[in-house]
CSV table of C-alpha atoms in Angstrom, one decimal:
chain,number,residue,atom,x,y,z
A,1,GLY,CA,56.8,12.6,-23.1
A,2,PHE,CA,56.7,10.2,-26.2
A,3,SER,CA,53.2,9.1,-24.9
A,4,SER,CA,52.1,12.2,-24.7
A,5,HIS,CA,53.0,12.7,-28.0
A,6,ARG,CA,51.5,10.1,-28.8
A,7,SER,CA,48.1,10.6,-27.4
A,8,ARG,CA,48.0,13.8,-28.9
A,9,PHE,CA,48.7,12.2,-32.3
A,10,LEU,CA,46.4,9.7,-31.9
A,11,LEU,CA,43.7,12.7,-31.1
A,12,LEU,CA,44.7,14.9,-33.8
A,13,PHE,CA,44.8,11.8,-36.4
A,14,GLY,CA,42.6,9.4,-35.4
A,15,ARG,CA,45.6,6.7,-35.7
A,16,PHE,CA,49.0,6.0,-34.6
A,17,PRO,CA,51.7,6.9,-37.0
A,18,PHE,CA,52.7,4.2,-40.0
A,19,PHE,CA,56.5,5.0,-39.7
A,20,LEU,CA,58.8,7.4,-37.2
A,21,GLU,CA,60.8,10.1,-39.4
A,22,VAL,CA,62.8,13.2,-38.6
A,23,HIS,CA,63.1,16.4,-40.3
A,24,GLU,CA,66.2,16.4,-42.8
A,25,HIS,CA,66.8,12.6,-42.0
A,26,CYS,CA,67.9,13.5,-38.5
A,27,GLU,CA,66.4,10.1,-37.1
A,28,ALA,CA,69.4,8.3,-38.6
A,29,PHE,CA,72.4,10.2,-37.2
A,30,PRO,CA,74.2,8.2,-34.7
A,31,ARG,CA,73.1,10.2,-31.6
A,32,ILE,CA,69.4,10.0,-32.1
A,33,ARG,CA,69.1,6.8,-33.9
A,34,PRO,CA,68.9,5.2,-30.3
A,35,ALA,CA,66.4,7.0,-29.0
A,36,VAL,CA,64.6,6.9,-32.4
A,37,ILE,CA,64.9,2.8,-32.5
A,38,ALA,CA,64.0,2.1,-28.4
A,39,VAL,CA,60.8,4.4,-29.3
A,40,ALA,CA,59.5,2.8,-32.6
A,41,ALA,CA,60.7,-1.0,-30.5
A,42,ARG,CA,58.9,0.3,-27.5
A,43,ASP,CA,55.4,1.3,-29.3
A,44,GLY,CA,55.7,-1.3,-32.4
A,45,ILE,CA,56.1,1.8,-35.0
A,46,PRO,CA,58.5,0.9,-38.4
A,47,VAL,CA,61.2,3.2,-38.3
A,48,ARG,CA,62.1,5.1,-41.8
A,49,SER,CA,65.2,3.8,-43.9
A,50,MET,CA,66.9,5.9,-46.5
A,51,VAL,CA,68.3,3.0,-48.7
A,52,PRO,CA,67.6,4.1,-51.8
A,53,LEU,CA,66.6,2.7,-55.4
A,54,SER,CA,70.2,2.7,-56.7
A,55,ARG,CA,73.8,4.0,-56.1
A,56,PRO,CA,73.8,7.6,-55.5
A,57,ASP,CA,75.7,9.9,-58.0
A,58,ASP,CA,75.9,13.0,-55.3
A,59,ILE,CA,77.7,13.6,-51.9
A,60,LYS,CA,74.3,14.2,-50.3
A,61,GLY,CA,72.5,11.0,-51.6
A,62,ARG,CA,75.7,9.1,-50.8
A,63,VAL,CA,75.3,10.4,-47.1
A,64,ILE,CA,71.7,9.6,-47.1
A,65,ALA,CA,72.2,6.3,-48.5
A,66,HIS,CA,74.8,5.7,-45.3
A,67,LEU,CA,72.6,6.8,-42.6
A,68,GLY,CA,69.6,5.2,-44.1
A,69,GLY,CA,71.6,1.5,-44.3
A,70,SER,CA,72.8,2.5,-40.7
A,71,ILE,CA,69.3,3.2,-39.3
A,72,ARG,CA,68.2,-0.1,-41.2
A,73,THR,CA,70.8,-2.1,-39.6
A,74,ALA,CA,70.0,-0.5,-36.1
A,75,ALA,CA,66.0,-1.3,-36.6
A,76,HIS,CA,66.2,-4.8,-37.9
A,77,ARG,CA,68.7,-5.8,-34.9
A,78,ALA,CA,65.9,-4.5,-32.6
A,79,GLU,CA,63.0,-5.9,-34.6
A,80,VAL,CA,61.8,-2.8,-35.5
A,81,PRO,CA,60.3,-3.2,-39.4
A,82,THR,CA,61.4,-0.5,-41.7
A,83,ASN,CA,60.7,0.2,-45.5
A,84,TRP,CA,63.0,-1.9,-48.0
A,85,ARG,CA,63.7,0.9,-50.5
A,86,PHE,CA,64.0,4.8,-50.6
A,87,GLY,CA,63.3,7.4,-53.4
A,88,GLY,CA,62.9,10.7,-53.5
A,89,VAL,CA,66.5,12.2,-52.9
A,90,LEU,CA,66.6,15.2,-55.1
A,91,PRO,CA,68.8,17.6,-56.3
A,92,ILE,CA,67.1,20.5,-54.8
A,93,PRO,CA,68.8,23.4,-56.0
A,94,ASP,CA,68.4,22.1,-59.9
A,95,PRO,CA,64.4,21.7,-60.0
A,96,THR,CA,64.3,20.6,-63.7
A,97,ALA,CA,66.8,17.7,-62.8
A,98,ALA,CA,64.7,17.0,-59.5
A,99,VAL,CA,62.1,16.4,-61.6
A,100,LYS,CA,63.8,14.3,-64.1
A,101,ARG,CA,65.3,12.1,-60.9
A,102,LEU,CA,61.8,11.6,-59.5
A,103,ALA,CA,60.7,10.6,-63.0
A,104,GLN,CA,63.9,8.0,-63.1
A,105,ASP,CA,63.2,7.2,-59.2
A,106,LEU,CA,59.4,6.3,-60.1
A,107,GLU,CA,60.4,4.0,-63.1
A,108,ALA,CA,63.1,2.2,-61.3
A,109,ALA,CA,60.7,1.4,-58.3
A,110,ARG,CA,57.7,0.1,-60.9
A,111,ARG,CA,60.6,-2.2,-62.3
A,112,ALA,CA,61.2,-3.4,-58.9
A,113,ALA,CA,58.2,-3.5,-57.0
A,114,PRO,CA,57.1,-7.1,-58.4
A,115,ASP,CA,60.4,-8.9,-56.9
A,116,ALA,CA,60.8,-6.3,-54.0
A,117,PRO,CA,60.8,-8.3,-50.7
A,118,GLY,CA,59.2,-5.0,-49.0
A,119,ASP,CA,57.8,-1.7,-49.5
A,120,ILE,CA,59.5,1.0,-51.6
A,121,TRP,CA,58.8,4.3,-49.7
A,122,PHE,CA,59.2,8.0,-51.7
A,123,MET,CA,59.9,11.3,-49.7
A,124,VAL,CA,58.2,14.5,-51.4
A,125,HIS,CA,57.8,17.6,-50.6
A,126,PRO,CA,53.9,18.7,-50.0
A,127,GLY,CA,52.6,21.6,-51.3
A,128,ASP,CA,53.6,24.1,-54.0
A,129,ALA,CA,55.2,27.5,-55.6
A,130,GLU,CA,52.0,29.8,-54.2
A,131,ASP,CA,52.1,28.2,-50.6
A,132,PRO,CA,52.7,31.2,-48.3
A,133,VAL,CA,55.4,29.4,-46.4
A,134,GLN,CA,58.3,27.8,-48.2
A,135,VAL,CA,61.4,25.7,-47.1
A,136,PRO,CA,64.4,28.0,-47.1
A,137,GLY,CA,66.5,26.6,-49.9
A,138,HIS,CA,64.0,24.4,-51.8
A,139,PRO,CA,63.1,26.6,-54.8
A,140,PRO,CA,59.4,27.0,-54.8
A,141,LEU,CA,59.7,26.2,-59.0
A,142,LEU,CA,60.7,22.9,-57.5
A,143,ARG,CA,57.3,22.3,-55.1
A,144,ARG,CA,55.3,23.2,-58.7
A,145,LEU,CA,57.2,20.8,-60.9
A,146,GLU,CA,56.7,17.9,-58.2
A,147,ALA,CA,53.5,18.8,-57.9
A,148,GLU,CA,52.8,18.8,-61.2
A,149,TYR,CA,54.7,15.7,-61.7
A,150,LEU,CA,52.9,13.7,-59.1
A,151,ARG,CA,49.6,15.1,-60.5
A,152,THR,CA,50.2,13.0,-63.6
A,153,ALA,CA,52.6,10.2,-62.7
A,154,ALA,CA,50.4,6.4,-62.9
A,155,PRO,CA,50.2,5.4,-59.2
A,156,LEU,CA,52.2,3.0,-57.6
A,157,PRO,CA,50.2,0.0,-55.3
A,158,LEU,CA,49.9,1.2,-51.7
A,159,SER,CA,50.3,-0.1,-48.8
A,160,GLN,CA,51.3,-0.3,-45.1
A,161,PRO,CA,54.7,-0.3,-44.1
A,162,SER,CA,56.1,-3.3,-43.9
A,163,GLY,CA,59.3,-4.9,-42.8
A,164,GLY,CA,61.4,-5.5,-45.8
A,165,THR,CA,65.1,-6.4,-45.7
């Protein structure tokens, strides 16, 4: 069960998770969301919401934004904290456009941060183009460009996940 996984997580990382999320945003899928919210409420762990910084201009972004709003609503009904906004939904097939979008999202986060009622979380893909294991459908060039951009970007202030609205 999850309690044994939670104990294993604590053993491996020395702390409990900062938030719950599932690969490919599955935590927000209607049939999975109730279980994620129940675990989060039981164990006092925030849930990641994918409500974007700005209105998405593509179908993938709109679907993720809708799912993000639905999990945030469910989490808040259960008094589970979430992040306020989310960045890093990138046009995967076009690495150059993805890095441009990442820069736009980071700039939007910098503008919003002083007045934001909660945390802004960013999703990035770990690793770089030289990693021996790559995610299918995600060009290795994107990993390299993201890693380069993130090494040179001015950092945003970091904080623990909070219960923004």
